[in-house]
PDB file of C-alpha atoms in Angstrom:
ATOM      1  CA  MET A1078      86.260 196.510  50.615  1.00 42.00           C
ATOM      2  CA  ALA A1079      87.956 200.010  50.526  1.00 47.00           C
ATOM      3  CA  ASP A1080      90.434 201.297  47.510  1.00 43.00           C
ATOM      4  CA  GLY A1081      93.703 199.977  48.023  1.00 45.00           C
ATOM      5  CA  ASP A1082      92.765 196.971  49.806  1.00 42.00           C
ATOM      6  CA  ARG A1083      93.984 193.671  48.715  1.00 41.00           C
ATOM      7  CA  LEU A1084      93.460 190.112  50.274  1.00 40.00           C
ATOM      8  CA  THR A1085      96.352 188.172  51.353  1.00 37.00           C
ATOM      9  CA  ARG A1086      97.097 184.865  52.554  1.00 33.00           C
ATOM     10  CA  SER A1087      98.455 185.195  56.241  1.00 34.00           C
ATOM     11  CA  ALA A1088     100.608 182.514  58.049  1.00 36.00           C
ATOM     12  CA  SER A1089      99.886 184.303  61.178  1.00 35.00           C
ATOM     13  CA  CYS A1090      96.229 183.766  61.134  1.00 34.00           C
ATOM     14  CA  PRO A1091      96.650 180.022  62.184  1.00 35.00           C
ATOM     15  CA  ALA A1092      93.663 177.525  62.271  1.00 36.00           C
ATOM     16  CA  VAL A1093      91.479 177.196  65.027  1.00 32.00           C
ATOM     17  CA  SER A1094      92.563 174.591  67.897  1.00 31.00           C
ATOM     18  CA  ALA A1095      90.277 172.850  69.935  1.00 31.00           C
ATOM     19  CA  ALA A1096      91.926 174.365  72.807  1.00 33.00           C
ATOM     20  CA  SER A1097      91.253 177.883  71.408  1.00 31.00           C
ATOM     21  CA  CYS A1098      88.698 180.177  72.925  1.00 31.00           C
ATOM     22  CA  CYS A1099      87.191 179.718  69.309  1.00 33.00           C
ATOM     23  CA  THR A1100      86.191 175.945  70.166  1.00 33.00           C
ATOM     24  CA  ARG A1101      82.511 176.846  69.683  1.00 33.00           C
ATOM     25  CA  LEU A1102      82.875 178.394  65.976  1.00 32.00           C
ATOM     26  CA  SER A1103      85.342 175.965  64.921  1.00 34.00           C
ATOM     27  CA  ASN A1104      82.354 173.352  65.114  1.00 34.00           C
ATOM     28  CA  TRP A1105      80.327 175.005  62.454  1.00 33.00           C
ATOM     29  CA  ARG A1106      83.022 176.033  60.135  1.00 35.00           C
ATOM     30  CA  SER A1107      82.968 173.944  56.842  1.00 36.00           C
ATOM     31  CA  LYS A1108      86.237 173.274  54.894  1.00 36.00           C
ATOM     32  CA  ARG A1109      85.723 176.319  52.534  1.00 35.00           C
ATOM     33  CA  SER A1110      84.862 178.850  55.352  1.00 39.00           C
ATOM     34  CA  ARG A1111      87.691 177.783  57.368  1.00 38.00           C
ATOM     35  CA  SER A1112      90.238 178.343  54.549  1.00 37.00           C
ATOM     36  CA  VAL A1113      88.612 181.909  54.263  1.00 38.00           C
ATOM     37  CA  MET A1114      89.492 182.571  57.596  1.00 39.00           C
ATOM     38  CA  ARG A1115      92.993 182.334  56.698  1.00 39.00           C
ATOM     39  CA  TRP A1116      92.670 185.411  54.458  1.00 39.00           C
ATOM     40  CA  ARG A1117      92.723 188.880  55.855  1.00 40.00           C
ATOM     41  CA  LEU A1118      92.505 192.596  54.496  1.00 39.00           C
ATOM     42  CA  ARG A1119      96.107 194.399  53.826  1.00 39.00           C
ATOM     43  CA  PRO A1120      96.358 197.649  52.554  1.00 41.00           C
ATOM     44  CA  ASN A1121      97.397 197.821  48.993  1.00 41.00           C
ATOM     45  CA  ARG A1122      95.453 197.286  45.760  1.00 43.00           C
ATOM     46  CA  VAL A1123      92.669 195.137  44.837  1.00 42.00           C
ATOM     47  CA  GLY A1124      93.044 192.968  41.577  1.00 46.00           C
ATOM     48  CA  ALA A1125      90.731 190.499  39.868  1.00 45.00           C
ATOM     49  CA  ALA A1126      93.695 187.645  40.901  1.00 46.00           C
ATOM     50  CA  HIS A1127      93.135 188.344  44.367  1.00 43.00           C
ATOM     51  CA  LEU A1128      89.572 188.310  44.411  1.00 43.00           C
ATOM     52  CA  ALA A1129      89.681 185.022  42.462  1.00 48.00           C
ATOM     53  CA  ALA A1130      91.690 183.541  45.249  1.00 48.00           C
ATOM     54  CA  ILE A1131      88.869 183.534  47.628  1.00 44.00           C
ATOM     55  CA  PRO A1132      87.359 180.004  47.840  1.00 46.00           C
ATOM     56  CA  ARG A1133      84.336 179.693  45.878  1.00 46.00           C
ATOM     57  CA  GLY A1134      81.361 179.627  48.160  1.00 47.00           C
ATOM     58  CA  GLY A1135      83.689 180.396  51.196  1.00 47.00           C
ATOM     59  CA  LEU A1136      82.447 183.973  51.917  1.00 43.00           C
ATOM     60  CA  PRO A1137      78.581 183.284  51.467  1.00 47.00           C
ATOM     61  CA  SER A1138      78.878 180.168  54.075  1.00 43.00           C
ATOM     62  CA  MET A1139      80.636 182.693  56.410  1.00 42.00           C
ATOM     63  CA  VAL A1140      78.132 185.461  55.909  1.00 42.00           C
ATOM     64  CA  ALA A1141      75.235 182.731  56.509  1.00 44.00           C
ATOM     65  CA  ALA A1142      76.982 181.695  59.620  1.00 45.00           C
ATOM     66  CA  VAL A1143      77.296 185.254  61.072  1.00 44.00           C
ATOM     67  CA  HIS A1144      73.431 185.427  60.757  1.00 47.00           C
ATOM     68  CA  ASN A1145      72.720 182.160  62.387  1.00 55.00           C
ATOM     69  CA  PRO A1146      71.116 182.378  65.846  1.00 60.00           C
ATOM     70  CA  GLY A1147      72.782 179.486  67.105  1.00 66.00           C
ATOM     71  CA  ILE A1148      76.159 180.211  66.545  1.00 64.00           C
ATOM     72  CA  PRO A1149      77.862 182.569  69.143  1.00 66.00           C
ATOM     73  CA  MET A1150      79.467 185.693  67.715  1.00 74.00           C
ATOM     74  CA  ILE A1151      80.626 187.626  70.766  1.00 80.00           C
ATOM     75  CA  ASP A1152      82.644 185.598  73.342  1.00 88.00           C
ATOM     76  CA  HIS A1153      82.254 188.552  76.409  1.00 92.00           C
ATOM     77  CA  VAL A1154      81.490 192.129  77.386  1.00 95.00           C
ATOM     78  CA  SER A1155      83.641 194.388  79.310  1.00 96.00           C
ATOM     79  CA  LEU A1156      82.069 197.337  80.825  1.00 97.00           C
ATOM     80  CA  GLY A1157      84.115 199.919  82.877  1.00 96.00           C
ATOM     81  CA  THR A1158      82.453 201.567  85.988  1.00 97.00           C
ATOM     82  CA  ARG A1159      83.134 204.323  88.269  1.00 96.00           C
ATOM     83  CA  ARG A1160      81.184 202.963  90.913  1.00 95.00           C
ATOM     84  CA  TYR A1161      82.640 199.623  90.967  1.00 97.00           C
ATOM     85  CA  ALA A1162      81.410 198.062  94.454  1.00 97.00           C
ATOM     86  CA  GLU A1163      77.926 199.382  93.320  1.00 98.00           C
ATOM     87  CA  ALA A1164      78.305 197.783  90.154  1.00 98.00           C
ATOM     88  CA  VAL A1165      79.139 194.494  91.204  1.00 98.00           C
ATOM     89  CA  ALA A1166      76.108 194.163  93.698  1.00 98.00           C
ATOM     90  CA  PHE A1167      73.835 195.615  90.869  1.00 98.00           C
ATOM     91  CA  TYR A1168      74.831 193.126  88.308  1.00 98.00           C
ATOM     92  CA  SER A1169      75.093 190.347  90.940  1.00 98.00           C
ATOM     93  CA  ARG A1170      70.990 190.976  91.174  1.00 98.00           C
ATOM     94  CA  VAL A1171      70.556 192.023  87.565  1.00 98.00           C
ATOM     95  CA  LEU A1172      72.192 189.012  85.882  1.00 98.00           C
ATOM     96  CA  ALA A1173      70.737 186.367  88.144  1.00 98.00           C
ATOM     97  CA  PRO A1174      67.721 185.882  86.356  1.00 97.00           C
ATOM     98  CA  LEU A1175      69.444 185.426  83.055  1.00 97.00           C
ATOM     99  CA  GLY A1176      71.534 182.555  84.990  1.00 96.00           C
ATOM    100  CA  LEU A1177      74.576 184.465  85.143  1.00 97.00           C
ATOM    101  CA  GLN A1178      76.324 184.560  88.498  1.00 98.00           C
ATOM    102  CA  LEU A1179      79.466 186.580  89.790  1.00 98.00           C
ATOM    103  CA  LEU A1180      82.323 184.098  89.741  1.00 98.00           C
ATOM    104  CA  ARG A1181      85.408 186.136  90.455  1.00 98.00           C
ATOM    105  CA  ASP A1182      85.985 189.822  92.264  1.00 98.00           C
ATOM    106  CA  THR A1183      89.120 190.767  92.462  1.00 98.00           C
ATOM    107  CA  GLY A1184      88.623 194.594  93.387  1.00 96.00           C
ATOM    108  CA  GLY A1185      90.093 195.350  89.966  1.00 97.00           C
ATOM    109  CA  GLU A1186      87.828 192.930  87.777  1.00 98.00           C
ATOM    110  CA  ALA A1187      84.491 191.186  88.503  1.00 98.00           C
ATOM    111  CA  ALA A1188      83.590 188.204  85.978  1.00 98.00           C
ATOM    112  CA  PHE A1189      80.102 187.070  85.862  1.00 98.00           C
ATOM    113  CA  GLY A1190      78.535 184.008  83.963  1.00 96.00           C
ATOM    114  CA  THR A1191      78.528 180.436  84.468  1.00 96.00           C
ATOM    115  CA  PRO A1192      81.084 177.863  85.535  1.00 95.00           C
ATOM    116  CA  GLN A1193      81.738 176.721  81.847  1.00 94.00           C
ATOM    117  CA  ARG A1194      81.348 180.274  80.248  1.00 93.00           C
ATOM    118  CA  TRP A1195      82.719 183.518  81.672  1.00 94.00           C
ATOM    119  CA  CYS A1196      80.954 186.273  79.695  1.00 94.00           C
ATOM    120  CA  PHE A1197      80.469 189.287  81.465  1.00 97.00           C
ATOM    121  CA  PHE A1198      83.275 191.736  83.287  1.00 98.00           C
ATOM    122  CA  LEU A1199      83.335 194.997  85.207  1.00 98.00           C
ATOM    123  CA  TYR A1200      86.410 197.018  85.422  1.00 97.00           C
ATOM    124  CA  PRO A1201      86.860 200.095  87.556  1.00 97.00           C
ATOM    125  CA  VAL A1202      87.556 203.430  85.815  1.00 95.00           C
ATOM    126  CA  PRO A1203      88.962 206.730  87.073  1.00 91.00           C
ATOM    127  CA  GLU A1204      86.430 209.373  87.615  1.00 86.00           C
ATOM    128  CA  ALA A1205      87.792 211.562  84.634  1.00 84.00           C
ATOM    129  CA  GLU A1206      87.380 208.763  82.230  1.00 85.00           C
ATOM    130  CA  ALA A1207      84.103 208.582  80.261  1.00 85.00           C
ATOM    131  CA  VAL A1208      82.469 204.975  80.628  1.00 89.00           C
ATOM    132  CA  ALA A1209      79.382 204.896  78.604  1.00 90.00           C
ATOM    133  CA  ALA A1210      79.931 205.294  74.744  1.00 88.00           C
ATOM    134  CA  ARG A1211      77.510 207.299  72.649  1.00 88.00           C
ATOM    135  CA  GLY A1212      75.032 205.280  70.460  1.00 91.00           C
ATOM    136  CA  ALA A1213      76.447 201.850  71.907  1.00 94.00           C
ATOM    137  CA  HIS A1214      74.619 199.442  73.931  1.00 95.00           C
ATOM    138  CA  VAL A1215      74.638 195.573  75.231  1.00 96.00           C
ATOM    139  CA  ALA A1216      72.204 193.263  74.627  1.00 95.00           C
ATOM    140  CA  LEU A1217      71.687 190.114  76.959  1.00 96.00           C
ATOM    141  CA  GLY A1218      69.787 187.189  75.918  1.00 94.00           C
ATOM    142  CA  ALA A1219      67.343 185.794  78.385  1.00 96.00           C
ATOM    143  CA  PRO A1220      65.675 182.181  78.273  1.00 96.00           C
ATOM    144  CA  GLY A1221      62.040 183.569  78.306  1.00 96.00           C
ATOM    145  CA  ARG A1222      59.779 186.753  78.919  1.00 97.00           C
ATOM    146  CA  GLU A1223      59.536 185.973  82.462  1.00 98.00           C
ATOM    147  CA  ALA A1224      63.343 186.553  82.793  1.00 98.00           C
ATOM    148  CA  VAL A1225      63.083 189.603  80.756  1.00 98.00           C
ATOM    149  CA  ALA A1226      60.729 191.102  83.256  1.00 98.00           C
ATOM    150  CA  ALA A1227      62.654 190.022  86.113  1.00 98.00           C
ATOM    151  CA  ALA A1228      65.811 191.377  84.913  1.00 98.00           C
ATOM    152  CA  HIS A1229      64.436 194.723  84.111  1.00 99.00           C
ATOM    153  CA  ALA A1230      62.309 194.927  87.436  1.00 98.00           C
ATOM    154  CA  THR A1231      65.476 194.242  89.585  1.00 98.00           C
ATOM    155  CA  ALA A1232      67.402 196.901  87.258  1.00 98.00           C
ATOM    156  CA  LEU A1233      64.640 199.507  88.303  1.00 98.00           C
ATOM    157  CA  GLY A1234      64.692 198.328  91.619  1.00 98.00           C
ATOM    158  CA  ALA A1235      68.236 199.018  92.064  1.00 97.00           C
ATOM    159  CA  SER A1236      68.333 202.574  90.485  1.00 96.00           C
ATOM    160  CA  ALA A1237      68.648 201.892  87.188  1.00 98.00           C
ATOM    161  CA  GLN A1238      66.708 204.275  84.603  1.00 98.00           C
ATOM    162  CA  ASP A1239      64.104 202.662  82.397  1.00 98.00           C
ATOM    163  CA  ILE A1240      64.390 203.396  78.858  1.00 98.00           C
ATOM    164  CA  PHE A1241      61.699 200.864  77.727  1.00 97.00           C
ATOM    165  CA  SER A1242      59.607 198.565  79.722  1.00 98.00           C
ATOM    166  CA  PRO A1243      59.437 194.563  78.818  1.00 98.00           C
ATOM    167  CA  ARG A1244      57.185 194.517  75.640  1.00 98.00           C
ATOM    168  CA  LEU A1245      56.498 193.129  72.270  1.00 97.00           C
ATOM    169  CA  ARG A1246      58.629 194.984  69.403  1.00 95.00           C
ATOM    170  CA  PRO A1247      57.086 194.257  66.017  1.00 93.00           C
ATOM    171  CA  ASP A1248      59.062 197.104  64.568  1.00 93.00           C
ATOM    172  CA  ILE A1249      62.171 195.098  65.807  1.00 92.00           C
ATOM    173  CA  SER A1250      61.053 191.430  65.006  1.00 92.00           C
ATOM    174  CA  GLU A1251      57.523 189.389  65.138  1.00 93.00           C
ATOM    175  CA  THR A1252      59.339 187.419  68.326  1.00 95.00           C
ATOM    176  CA  TYR A1253      61.095 190.116  69.996  1.00 96.00           C
ATOM    177  CA  PHE A1254      60.175 190.858  73.946  1.00 97.00           C
ATOM    178  CA  GLY A1255      62.818 192.789  75.349  1.00 98.00           C
ATOM    179  CA  ALA A1256      63.354 195.785  77.930  1.00 98.00           C
ATOM    180  CA  MET A1257      66.128 198.503  77.839  1.00 98.00           C
ATOM    181  CA  PHE A1258      67.616 200.539  80.959  1.00 98.00           C
ATOM    182  CA  HIS A1259      70.511 202.615  81.733  1.00 98.00           C
ATOM    183  CA  ASP A1260      72.993 201.041  84.473  1.00 98.00           C
ATOM    184  CA  LEU A1261      74.481 202.782  87.148  1.00 96.00           C
ATOM    185  CA  ASP A1262      76.897 204.475  84.862  1.00 96.00           C
ATOM    186  CA  GLY A1263      74.735 205.047  81.990  1.00 96.00           C
ATOM    187  CA  HIS A1264      75.520 202.295  79.933  1.00 97.00           C
ATOM    188  CA  ARG A1265      72.395 201.343  77.762  1.00 98.00           C
ATOM    189  CA  ILE A1266      71.598 197.657  78.916  1.00 98.00           C
ATOM    190  CA  GLU A1267      68.906 195.601  76.735  1.00 98.00           C
ATOM    191  CA  VAL A1268      67.708 192.388  77.996  1.00 98.00           C
ATOM    192  CA  LEU A1269      65.532 190.218  75.355  1.00 97.00           C
ATOM    193  CA  THR A1270      64.304 187.159  74.220  1.00 96.00           C
ATOM    194  CA  ASN A1271      62.853 185.996  71.055  1.00 94.00           C
ATOM    195  CA  ALA A1272      61.210 182.527  72.833  1.00 90.00           C
ATOM    196  CA  ALA A1273      57.193 182.695  72.743  1.00 80.00           C
TER     197      ALA A1273
END
């Protein structure tokens, strides 16, 4: 917490409803962690009374939830592209081994995912604007090693540039198996699995 921050209860942070986009998250929230979600940082000052107001056990339960691989943390990813039509064709092929398909293409937005969950979007960006962020990458989960290899091979066959080929990476994790490539716009895309 930065100097000058304090915790305040906010009525503008409503409880998660079943109809909201966070329904998946609401299933794992305990009463304690749910009450913590109504607190937020505000510029001001920190005092013992403010910190004492956090429900006991609330923050550790939230931290544990963030590190639980069964709990989704990111809802979707959006990437800009200067080569929209080519990028839509590229990702239609690359995402197929991961079980994702093109669900909508309006010419101004391409949405990929499953009928139940739209999770990957492409948007056209003017030529003069940068699209790939330095130091950033997108990591896509795969059901198994075969899917990692298939997505990587498909990407390279569609003009992606290899960063590293499918392999075990004990420096990352004992169970990590993945690959990484640059897409047509230079975005760093990782495909990985922790399945044996």
